Coordinates of C-alpha atoms (C1' of nucleotides) in Angstrom, one line a residue:
Chain A
X14 CA 2.8 30.5 -19.5
X15 CA 6.4 30.0 -20.5
X16 CA 8.6 28.2 -18.0
X17 CA 12.4 28.2 -17.8
X18 CA 14.0 24.8 -18.0
X19 CA 15.9 23.9 -14.9
X20 CA 19.3 22.5 -15.7
X21 CA 19.5 20.7 -12.4
X22 CA 16.7 18.3 -13.3
X23 CA 17.5 14.8 -14.4
X24 CA 17.8 14.7 -18.2
X25 CA 14.4 12.9 -18.7
X26 CA 12.5 15.4 -16.7
X27 CA 14.3 18.3 -18.4
X28 CA 13.4 17.0 -21.8
X29 CA 9.7 16.5 -20.9
X30 CA 9.6 20.2 -19.8
X31 CA 11.1 21.2 -23.1
X32 CA 8.4 19.3 -24.9
X33 CA 5.8 21.1 -22.8
X34 CA 7.4 24.3 -23.9
X35 CA 7.4 23.3 -27.5
X36 CA 3.7 22.6 -27.4
X37 CA 3.1 26.1 -26.0
X38 CA 5.4 27.7 -28.5
X39 CA 3.5 26.1 -31.4
X40 CA 0.2 27.5 -30.0
X41 CA -1.0 24.2 -28.5
X42 CA -2.1 23.4 -25.0
X43 CA -0.1 20.9 -22.9
X44 CA -3.0 20.9 -20.5
X45 CA -6.2 21.8 -22.3
X46 CA -9.3 22.5 -20.3
X47 CA -11.1 19.4 -21.6
X48 CA -11.3 16.8 -24.3
X49 CA -14.8 15.8 -25.3
X50 CA -14.8 12.0 -25.3
X51 CA -17.5 10.1 -27.1
X52 CA -16.8 6.8 -25.4
X53 CA -14.6 5.1 -22.7
X54 CA -12.1 2.5 -23.7
X55 CA -14.2 -0.1 -21.9
X56 CA -17.2 0.8 -23.9
X57 CA -15.3 0.5 -27.2
X58 CA -13.9 -2.9 -26.0
X59 CA -17.4 -4.1 -25.2
X60 CA -19.0 -2.8 -28.3
X61 CA -16.4 -4.3 -30.7
X62 CA -15.5 -7.4 -28.8
X63 CA -16.1 -9.7 -31.8
X64 CA -14.6 -7.6 -34.6
X65 CA -12.6 -9.8 -37.0
X66 CA -9.0 -9.2 -37.8
X67 CA -8.1 -6.4 -40.2
X68 CA -11.5 -4.8 -40.2
X69 CA -12.4 -1.1 -40.7
X70 CA -15.7 -0.3 -39.2
X71 CA -16.2 3.2 -40.5
X72 CA -17.3 4.2 -37.0
X73 CA -15.6 7.3 -35.5
X74 CA -14.9 7.9 -31.9
X75 CA -13.0 10.4 -29.7
X76 CA -11.1 8.6 -26.9
X77 CA -8.6 9.8 -24.3
X78 CA -6.3 7.9 -22.0
X79 CA -2.8 7.6 -20.8
X80 CA -0.1 6.3 -23.1
X81 CA 1.7 3.4 -21.5
X82 CA 3.5 1.8 -24.4
X83 CA 4.9 3.2 -27.7
X84 CA 6.0 1.5 -30.9
X85 CA 6.9 4.1 -33.5
X86 CA 7.9 3.2 -37.1
X87 CA 8.6 5.5 -40.0
X88 CA 5.1 6.1 -41.2
X89 CA 2.9 4.1 -38.8
X90 CA 3.0 4.6 -35.1
X91 CA 1.4 2.3 -32.4
X92 CA 0.6 3.2 -28.9
X93 CA -1.1 1.4 -26.1
X94 CA -3.6 3.5 -24.2
X95 CA -4.7 2.7 -20.7
X96 CA -7.7 4.1 -19.0
X97 CA -8.0 4.6 -15.2
X98 CA -9.9 1.3 -14.8
X99 CA -7.1 -0.5 -16.4
X100 CA -8.8 -1.0 -19.8
X101 CA -6.3 -0.9 -22.6
X102 CA -6.7 -0.1 -26.3
X103 CA -4.3 0.4 -29.1
X104 CA -4.0 3.7 -31.0
X105 CA -2.6 3.8 -34.5
X106 CA -1.3 6.9 -36.3
X107 CA -0.5 6.6 -40.0
X108 CA 1.1 9.1 -42.2
X109 CA -1.7 8.9 -44.8
X110 CA -4.4 9.7 -42.2
X111 CA -2.8 12.4 -40.0
X112 CA -0.2 13.9 -42.3
X113 CA 3.5 14.4 -42.0
X114 CA 3.5 17.3 -39.5
X115 CA 1.0 15.7 -37.1
X116 CA 2.9 12.3 -37.2
X117 CA 6.2 14.0 -36.6
X118 CA 4.8 15.9 -33.7
X119 CA 3.5 12.7 -32.2
X120 CA 6.9 11.1 -32.4
X121 CA 8.6 14.2 -31.1
X122 CA 6.3 15.2 -28.2
X123 CA 4.5 12.2 -26.9
X124 CA 6.2 10.2 -24.1
X125 CA 5.2 7.3 -22.0
X126 CA 2.8 8.5 -19.3
X127 CA 1.3 11.3 -21.3
X128 CA -2.5 11.7 -21.6
X129 CA -3.6 12.0 -25.1
X130 CA -6.9 12.5 -26.9
X131 CA -7.5 10.8 -30.3
X132 CA -10.2 11.2 -32.9
X133 CA -10.4 8.3 -35.3
X134 CA -11.9 5.2 -36.7
X135 CA -12.4 2.0 -34.8
X136 CA -10.6 -0.8 -36.6
X137 CA -8.7 -4.0 -36.0
X138 CA -5.1 -4.2 -37.1
X139 CA -3.6 -7.0 -39.3
X140 CA -2.6 -8.8 -36.1
X141 CA -6.2 -8.5 -34.9
X142 CA -5.7 -5.8 -32.2
X143 CA -8.7 -3.6 -31.6
X144 CA -7.5 -0.1 -32.3
X145 CA -8.4 3.5 -32.9
X146 CA -6.9 4.7 -36.2
X147 CA -6.3 8.4 -35.7
X148 CA -7.5 11.2 -37.9
X149 CA -6.1 13.6 -35.4
X150 CA -4.6 13.7 -31.9
X151 CA -4.0 16.2 -29.1
X152 CA -2.1 16.2 -25.8
X153 CA -4.6 16.2 -23.0
X154 CA -2.0 16.3 -20.2
X155 CA 1.8 16.2 -20.6
X156 CA 3.5 14.0 -18.0
X157 CA 6.7 15.7 -16.7
X158 CA 7.9 12.6 -14.9
X159 CA 8.7 9.3 -16.5
X160 CA 6.7 6.2 -15.5
X161 CA 8.6 3.4 -13.9
X162 CA 9.6 0.5 -16.1
X163 CA 6.4 -1.4 -16.8
X164 CA 7.7 -4.9 -16.5
X165 CA 9.8 -4.7 -13.3
X166 CA 7.9 -4.6 -10.0
X167 CA 8.0 -1.3 -8.2
X168 CA 9.7 -1.5 -4.8
X169 CA 7.4 -1.9 -1.8
X170 CA 8.3 1.5 -0.6
X171 CA 7.8 3.2 -3.9
X172 CA 4.4 1.6 -4.2
X173 CA 3.3 2.9 -0.8
X174 CA 4.8 6.4 -1.0
X175 CA 3.6 7.0 -4.6
X176 CA 0.4 5.1 -4.8
X177 CA -0.7 7.2 -7.8
X178 CA 2.1 5.6 -9.8
X179 CA 1.3 2.2 -8.3
X180 CA -2.2 2.6 -9.5
X181 CA -1.1 3.4 -13.0
X182 CA 1.3 0.5 -13.4
X183 CA 0.0 -2.3 -11.1
X184 CA -3.3 -4.0 -11.8
X185 CA -3.6 -5.5 -8.3
X186 CA -3.4 -1.9 -6.9
X187 CA -6.3 -0.9 -9.1
X188 CA -8.2 -4.0 -8.1
X189 CA -7.8 -3.4 -4.4
X190 CA -9.4 0.1 -4.6
X191 CA -12.4 -1.4 -6.3
X192 CA -12.6 -4.4 -4.0
X193 CA -12.7 -2.1 -1.0
X194 CA -15.3 0.1 -2.5
X195 CA -17.4 -2.9 -3.4
X196 CA -17.0 -4.5 0.0
X197 CA -18.0 -1.3 1.9
X198 CA -21.0 -0.8 -0.4
X199 CA -22.0 -4.4 0.3
X200 CA -21.8 -3.9 4.0
X201 CA -24.1 -0.8 3.8
X202 CA -26.5 -2.7 1.4
X203 CA -26.8 -5.6 3.9
X204 CA -27.6 -3.2 6.7
X205 CA -30.0 -1.1 4.7
X206 CA -31.8 -4.1 3.4
X207 CA -32.6 -4.9 7.0
X208 CA -33.8 -1.4 8.2
X209 CA -30.6 -0.2 9.9
X210 CA -29.7 3.5 10.3
X211 CA -26.2 4.8 9.5
X212 CA -24.9 7.6 11.7
X213 CA -21.7 9.6 12.1
X214 CA -20.6 10.2 15.7
X215 CA -17.8 12.4 17.0
X216 CA -14.2 11.9 16.0
X217 CA -13.0 14.6 18.3
X218 CA -13.9 13.7 21.8
X219 CA -13.5 15.3 25.2
X220 CA -12.9 11.8 26.6
X221 CA -11.8 8.7 24.7
X222 CA -13.4 5.4 25.4
X223 CA -15.0 2.3 24.1
X224 CA -11.8 0.4 23.7
X225 CA -8.4 -0.1 25.3
X226 CA -5.9 1.9 23.3
X227 CA -3.7 5.0 23.5
X228 CA -5.3 8.0 21.8
X229 CA -4.0 10.9 19.8
X230 CA -4.4 14.2 21.5
X231 CA -5.1 17.5 19.8
X232 CA -6.1 20.9 21.1
X233 CA -9.4 22.9 20.6
X234 CA -8.6 26.6 20.6
X235 CA -12.3 27.7 21.0
X236 CA -12.8 25.7 24.2
X237 CA -9.1 25.9 25.2
X238 CA -9.1 22.2 26.0
X239 CA -7.4 19.1 24.8
X240 CA -9.5 16.7 22.7
X241 CA -8.9 13.1 21.8
X242 CA -9.2 11.6 18.4
X243 CA -11.6 8.7 19.0
X244 CA -10.3 5.2 19.5
X245 CA -13.9 3.8 19.0
X246 CA -17.4 5.1 18.4
X247 CA -18.9 2.6 20.8
X248 CA -20.0 5.0 23.6
X249 CA -21.8 7.3 21.2
X250 CA -23.5 4.5 19.3
X251 CA -24.9 3.2 22.6
X252 CA -26.2 6.7 23.3
X253 CA -28.0 6.3 20.0
X254 CA -29.6 3.1 21.2
X255 CA -30.6 4.7 24.4
X256 CA -32.3 7.4 22.3
X257 CA -34.3 4.8 20.4
X258 CA -32.3 4.1 17.3
X259 CA -32.7 0.4 17.6
X260 CA -30.5 -0.7 14.7
X261 CA -27.6 1.7 14.3
X262 CA -24.3 1.4 12.5
X263 CA -21.3 3.5 11.6
X264 CA -18.5 3.0 9.1
X265 CA -15.7 5.5 9.9
X266 CA -12.2 6.1 11.0
X267 CA -10.7 5.3 14.4
X268 CA -7.3 6.5 15.5
X269 CA -4.9 4.7 17.8
X270 CA -1.5 6.1 18.8
X271 CA 0.3 2.8 18.8
X272 CA 2.9 0.9 16.8
X273 CA 2.9 0.8 13.1
X274 CA 3.5 -2.6 11.3
X275 CA 2.1 -4.7 8.6
X276 CA -1.2 -5.2 10.5
X277 CA -1.5 -2.0 12.4
X278 CA -2.2 1.5 11.1
X279 CA -2.6 4.7 13.2
X280 CA -5.9 5.4 11.5
X281 CA -8.2 2.6 10.3
X282 CA -11.7 2.2 9.1
X283 CA -14.1 0.4 11.4
X284 CA -17.6 -0.8 11.3
X285 CA -19.6 -0.8 14.5
X286 CA -23.2 -2.0 14.8
X287 CA -25.7 -2.1 17.7
X288 CA -29.0 -3.7 17.7
X289 CA -31.6 -3.5 20.5
X290 CA -33.2 -6.8 21.6
X291 CA -30.3 -8.8 20.1
X292 CA -27.5 -10.7 21.8
X293 CA -24.0 -11.8 20.8
X294 CA -25.3 -14.9 19.0
X295 CA -27.6 -12.6 16.9
X296 CA -24.5 -10.5 16.1
X297 CA -22.6 -13.6 15.0
X298 CA -25.4 -14.4 12.5
X299 CA -25.3 -10.8 11.3
X300 CA -21.5 -10.8 10.9
X301 CA -21.6 -14.0 9.0
X302 CA -24.1 -12.5 6.6
X303 CA -22.1 -9.3 6.2
X304 CA -18.9 -11.1 5.4
X305 CA -20.5 -13.6 3.1
X306 CA -22.4 -10.9 1.2
X307 CA -19.2 -8.9 0.9
X308 CA -17.4 -11.9 -0.5
X309 CA -20.1 -12.5 -3.0
X310 CA -20.2 -8.8 -4.0
X311 CA -16.4 -8.7 -4.5
X312 CA -15.6 -12.1 -6.0
X313 CA -19.0 -13.6 -6.8
X314 CA -18.5 -16.5 -4.4
X315 CA -18.4 -17.2 -0.7
X316 CA -15.2 -19.2 -1.4
X317 CA -12.3 -16.9 -2.2
X318 CA -8.9 -17.8 -3.7
X319 CA -6.0 -15.6 -2.6
X320 CA -3.0 -14.6 -4.6
X321 CA -0.8 -17.2 -2.9
X322 CA -3.2 -19.9 -4.1
X323 CA -4.8 -20.6 -0.7
X324 CA -8.6 -21.0 -0.6
X325 CA -10.7 -19.5 2.1
X326 CA -14.2 -20.9 2.5
X327 CA -16.4 -18.4 4.0
X328 CA -19.7 -20.2 3.3
X329 CA -22.1 -21.9 5.6
X330 CA -22.0 -21.8 9.4
X331 CA -18.6 -21.0 10.8
X332 CA -16.6 -23.0 13.4
X333 CA -17.2 -22.0 17.1
X334 CA -14.8 -22.6 20.0
X335 CA -14.5 -21.1 23.4
X336 CA -11.5 -19.1 24.7
X337 CA -10.7 -21.3 27.6
X338 CA -11.6 -24.5 25.8
X339 CA -9.3 -23.9 22.8
X340 CA -6.5 -22.7 25.1
X341 CA -6.8 -25.8 27.4
X342 CA -6.6 -28.0 24.3
X343 CA -3.5 -26.2 23.1
X344 CA -1.9 -26.4 26.6
X345 CA -2.8 -30.0 27.2
X346 CA -4.2 -29.0 30.6
X347 CA -7.5 -27.4 31.7
X348 CA -7.4 -23.7 32.2
X349 CA -10.5 -22.0 33.5
X350 CA -11.5 -18.6 34.9
X351 CA -10.6 -20.0 38.3
X352 CA -7.0 -21.1 37.4
X353 CA -4.8 -19.2 39.8
X354 CA -2.5 -16.3 38.7
X355 CA 0.5 -18.3 39.9
X356 CA -0.2 -21.2 37.5
X357 CA -0.9 -18.8 34.6
X358 CA 2.5 -17.1 35.2
X359 CA 4.2 -20.5 35.1
X360 CA 2.5 -21.3 31.8
X361 CA 3.5 -17.9 30.4
X362 CA 7.1 -18.5 31.4
X363 CA 7.0 -22.0 30.0
X364 CA 5.9 -20.7 26.6
X365 CA 8.3 -17.7 26.6
X366 CA 5.7 -15.0 27.0
X367 CA 7.0 -11.9 28.9
X368 CA 4.5 -10.6 31.4
X369 CA 3.6 -7.0 32.2
X370 CA 3.0 -6.6 36.0
X371 CA -0.1 -4.6 35.4
X372 CA -1.8 -7.5 33.7
X373 CA -4.9 -9.1 35.3
X374 CA -5.4 -12.9 35.0
X375 CA -7.8 -12.5 32.0
X376 CA -5.2 -10.5 30.1
X377 CA -2.6 -13.2 30.7
X378 CA -5.1 -15.9 29.4
X379 CA -5.7 -13.8 26.3
X380 CA -1.9 -13.4 25.7
X381 CA -1.5 -17.2 26.0
X382 CA -4.4 -17.7 23.6
X383 CA -2.9 -15.3 21.1
X384 CA 0.4 -17.1 21.2
X385 CA -0.8 -20.7 21.2
X386 CA -4.2 -20.8 19.5
X387 CA -4.6 -17.8 17.1
X388 CA -2.0 -18.8 14.5
X389 CA -4.1 -21.9 13.8
X390 CA -7.3 -20.1 13.3
X391 CA -7.2 -19.8 9.5
X392 CA -10.7 -20.6 8.4
X393 CA -13.3 -18.3 10.0
X394 CA -13.8 -19.2 13.7
X395 CA -15.8 -17.5 16.4
X396 CA -14.1 -17.6 19.7
X397 CA -16.6 -17.4 22.5
X398 CA -16.8 -16.3 26.1
X399 CA -14.0 -14.0 27.4
X400 CA -13.1 -13.2 31.0
X401 CA -14.9 -10.4 32.6
X402 CA -11.8 -8.5 33.8
X403 CA -10.6 -7.6 30.3
X404 CA -14.0 -6.7 29.0
X405 CA -15.4 -3.8 31.0
X406 CA -18.3 -3.0 28.6
X407 CA -19.6 -6.6 28.2
X408 CA -22.5 -8.2 30.0
X409 CA -21.8 -11.0 32.5
X410 CA -22.4 -14.5 30.9
X411 CA -25.9 -15.6 31.6
X412 CA -24.8 -19.0 33.0
X413 CA -21.0 -19.0 33.4
X414 CA -19.6 -16.9 36.3
X415 CA -16.5 -14.8 35.6
X416 CA -17.1 -14.9 31.9
X417 CA -18.8 -12.5 29.5
X418 CA -20.9 -12.9 26.5
X419 CA -18.3 -11.9 24.0
X420 CA -16.8 -13.4 20.8
X421 CA -13.9 -12.6 18.6
X422 CA -13.9 -13.7 15.0
X423 CA -10.6 -14.9 13.6
X424 CA -9.8 -15.3 9.9
X425 CA -6.4 -16.2 8.6
X426 CA -5.0 -15.9 12.2
X427 CA -6.2 -12.4 12.5
X428 CA -8.9 -10.9 14.7
X429 CA -11.4 -9.6 12.2
X430 CA -14.5 -8.7 14.3
X431 CA -15.7 -8.8 17.9
X432 CA -19.2 -8.7 19.5
X433 CA -20.9 -8.6 22.8
X434 CA -24.1 -8.9 24.5
X435 CA -23.8 -5.4 25.8
X436 CA -23.7 -4.4 29.4
X437 CA -26.7 -2.1 30.0
X438 CA -26.9 -2.1 33.8
X439 CA -25.8 1.5 34.6
X440 CA -24.8 0.5 38.2
X441 CA -22.5 -2.3 37.1
X442 CA -21.3 -0.2 34.2
X443 CA -20.2 2.5 36.6
X444 CA -18.4 0.0 38.8
X445 CA -16.5 -1.3 35.8
X446 CA -15.5 2.1 34.6
X447 CA -14.5 3.3 38.0
X448 CA -12.2 0.3 38.2
X449 CA -10.8 1.2 34.7
X450 CA -10.3 4.8 35.8
X451 CA -8.3 3.5 38.8
X452 CA -6.1 1.5 36.4
X453 CA -5.6 4.7 34.3
X454 CA -4.5 6.7 37.4
X455 CA -2.1 3.9 38.2
X456 CA -0.5 4.6 34.8
X457 CA -2.1 2.2 32.3
X458 CA -2.3 4.3 29.2
X459 CA -4.8 2.0 27.6
X460 CA -7.4 2.1 30.4
X461 CA -10.6 4.0 29.9
X462 CA -11.6 7.2 31.7
X463 CA -14.8 7.8 33.6
X464 CA -17.3 9.1 31.0
X465 CA -20.0 10.6 33.2
X466 CA -22.2 11.7 30.3
X467 CA -22.1 8.1 28.9
X468 CA -23.1 6.8 32.4
X469 CA -25.9 9.4 32.5
X470 CA -27.2 8.1 29.2
X471 CA -27.1 4.6 30.4
X472 CA -29.1 5.6 33.5
X473 CA -31.9 6.7 31.2
X474 CA -32.1 3.0 30.2
X475 CA -30.6 1.1 27.3
X476 CA -32.6 -1.8 26.0
X477 CA -30.9 -5.2 26.0
X478 CA -28.6 -5.1 22.9
X479 CA -26.0 -6.8 20.9
X480 CA -23.0 -4.9 19.6
X481 CA -20.4 -5.7 16.9
X482 CA -17.2 -4.2 15.6
X483 CA -15.3 -5.1 12.5
X484 CA -12.1 -3.6 11.0
X485 CA -12.7 -2.8 7.4
X486 CA -9.0 -3.2 6.6
X487 CA -9.1 -6.6 8.3
X488 CA -12.1 -7.6 6.3
X489 CA -10.3 -6.7 3.1
X490 CA -7.2 -8.7 4.2
X491 CA -9.5 -11.7 5.0
X492 CA -11.2 -11.4 1.6
X493 CA -8.1 -10.8 -0.5
X494 CA -5.2 -12.3 1.5
X495 CA -3.1 -9.1 0.9
X496 CA -1.2 -7.0 3.5
X497 CA -2.8 -4.0 5.3
X498 CA -0.5 -1.7 3.4
X499 CA -2.0 -2.9 0.2
X500 CA -5.6 -2.5 1.4
X501 CA -5.1 1.1 2.4
X502 CA -4.6 3.6 -0.4
X503 CA -2.3 6.0 1.5
X504 CA -0.9 4.3 4.6
X505 CA 1.0 6.5 7.1
X506 CA 4.7 6.4 6.3
X507 CA 7.7 8.2 7.8
X508 CA 8.4 11.5 6.0
X509 CA 10.9 11.2 3.1
Chain B
rG26 C1' 13.3 -0.8 22.1
rG27 C1' 16.8 -5.1 20.2
rG28 C1' 18.9 -8.2 16.1
rC29 C1' 19.6 -9.0 10.8
rC30 C1' 19.3 -7.4 5.7
rG31 C1' 19.1 -3.4 2.2
rC32 C1' 19.9 1.9 0.1
rU33 C1' 24.3 2.5 -6.8
rA34 C1' 21.4 6.2 -13.5
rG35 C1' 14.3 8.0 -14.3
rC36 C1' 12.9 2.3 -12.9
rU37 C1' 14.8 -2.7 -11.7
rC38 C1' 19.5 -4.5 -10.5
rA39 C1' 25.3 -5.8 -11.2
rA40 C1' 30.3 -4.5 -9.8
rU41 C1' 37.5 -10.0 -5.3
rG42 C1' 39.6 -2.9 -1.6
rG43 C1' 42.0 -1.2 -8.0
rC44 C1' 38.9 2.7 -14.8
rA45 C1' 31.0 2.7 -11.6
rG46 C1' 28.2 -1.2 -15.3
rA47 C1' 23.7 -3.8 -17.6
rG48 C1' 18.5 -4.1 -19.2
rC49 C1' 14.4 -1.0 -19.8
rU50 C1' 13.6 4.3 -20.1
rG51 C1' 15.8 8.9 -22.7
rU52 C1' 18.2 11.4 -27.0
rG53 C1' 19.6 11.2 -32.7
rG54 C1' 18.7 8.2 -37.0
rA55 C1' 16.2 3.9 -40.2
rC56 C1' 11.5 1.3 -40.7
rU57 C1' 3.3 1.6 -42.9
rU58 C1' 1.1 -3.7 -38.9
rU59 C1' 3.7 -3.3 -34.0
rU60 C1' 2.4 -6.2 -29.0
rA61 C1' 8.4 -5.7 -23.2
rA62 C1' 8.9 -4.2 -31.7
rU63 C1' 13.6 -4.5 -34.3
rC64 C1' 18.3 -2.3 -36.1
rC65 C1' 22.4 1.6 -35.8
rA66 C1' 24.5 5.5 -32.8
rU67 C1' 24.5 7.9 -28.1
rA68 C1' 23.6 10.5 -23.2
rG69 C1' 22.8 9.7 -18.3
rG70 C1' 26.2 9.0 -11.4
rU71 C1' 27.6 13.7 -4.8
rU72 C1' 27.1 4.9 -5.1
rG73 C1' 21.3 7.6 1.3
rC74 C1' 24.2 11.4 4.6
rG75 C1' 28.7 12.3 7.7
rA76 C1' 33.3 10.9 9.7
rG77 C1' 37.4 7.2 9.8
rU78 C1' 41.1 3.2 8.0
rU79 C1' 43.9 2.9 3.3
rC80 C1' 48.5 4.6 -1.8
rG81 C1' 43.4 3.8 -3.2
rA82 C1' 36.5 2.8 -0.4
rG83 C1' 30.2 1.5 -3.9
rU84 C1' 33.0 -2.4 -1.2
rC85 C1' 36.2 -2.2 5.3
rU86 C1' 35.0 0.5 10.5
rC87 C1' 31.9 4.0 13.3
rG88 C1' 27.7 7.4 13.7
rC89 C1' 23.1 9.1 11.5
rG90 C1' 18.7 8.8 8.2
rC91 C1' 15.1 5.9 5.5
rG92 C1' 13.1 1.0 4.3
rG93 C1' 12.2 -4.3 4.9
rC94 C1' 12.1 -8.9 7.9
rC95 C1' 12.3 -11.2 12.7
rC96 C1' 12.0 -10.5 18.1
rA97 C1' 10.1 -7.7 22.4

RNA sequence: GGGCCGCUAGCUCAAUGGCAGAGCUGUGGACUUUUAAUCCAUAGGUUGCGAGUUCGAGUCUCGCGCGGCCCA
């Protein structure tokens, strides 16, 4: 179909539209339905890896990829093609092979960014570059917008807002997509090798729970009721364990209606896993194995080197500390679950931590810990034994009153995973949730509501269990050292 | 929410309050072995948006929008 050329467009876009029209006017397709390729660029590179300089193989191929670099001379044109996986291959078009008209059209109609298909012979140039020497070429998709300059970094904002462009021009962006895919597949492989069952539980929930966070609210027309986007799958996965799925995991999105910054996204992928007849120490062993296997799958080693040159050693058995022990060491004075609120407030004041009046003592301890201890937790460290008043779904510690059987895993100063020996006593569970509901009615937007169906499930009997949650984005950050905006393909950004 | 920095050509960036520029990209031309090709010529702008100060504003002031960093 003919299109009119819009005079308001920037010159370069107007010209590309004119070239599209020229293709149509001469009876060719700027967007053909397909182009039968006989090989990928990667296959050609692998097959002819050792071809000597200035060699003609006589082998013919049909290749297609995006043009990312053009060097045209009078009778011999060079172009660098780049496939989606980043593999590049040179194309050569010579007057004596393709003829005057085809060569002129190439020079006139092909811009950086266009997709082209080329039939030709695999050769190496006089400079030794593996190339396809064209017999003929076709446009497979005309690009109407120019690519950004190849050798200047795209601005951070442009990278995030136009990830498709970022993926074309920046190798690290392509790498991250594949790292992430490989890591998630590795997680599933580790579970499946051990007989776990993967499930999908509701994202739209009548009642949000399983974590302390503000939810997104939406409306269900059919039921004429508000629904919450889940903040965690925990309460449903526990229902699964009650029902007899003894090793169950889910990798899926959670949604939290909170601040956006370089480590927090409104939606994020999360792994949660529950195992009957396991405790939090078993879950630590599982987590270590999951992360180490993922590191090996992605980088081939349990020691990973980040872009900034720092090395992260994920191998072996990871360091273990306790919450109160590490905080006491940082403070230079012993802090325990019995330290009075007054003293904690003095310590918070001394270290410049502003306090919310709704906070319970345990919350204050965790804030102090976050401020004073966490930044130093670079190599993977399990932090054990959290106070009971901030962990309403966790079992009481078997020997230490006031504490729970919970750990957080920190890597590079970031909380990457957490696990509990799960609370399975439905009476205690109800008491804890009633207390949470009281907080909620006092105005704490992060407190949990009373989920009667969940309590009913617990009353049918949940076996002793360990549970673990790990942020997929955090895992990728730990493995690669990149920012969360780089680990998520399309992070939420303000509308343009 | 507060503070600081930024927003200029398709991209990346310059420009003492005094003619809005460069590189790459684009366009026209030369070139049969280029590798960010080279050479000649050339086009491209509502300087984020809106007010104000000034003879004169990309530059100074105020407001708004978007982004980044730091703090809460």
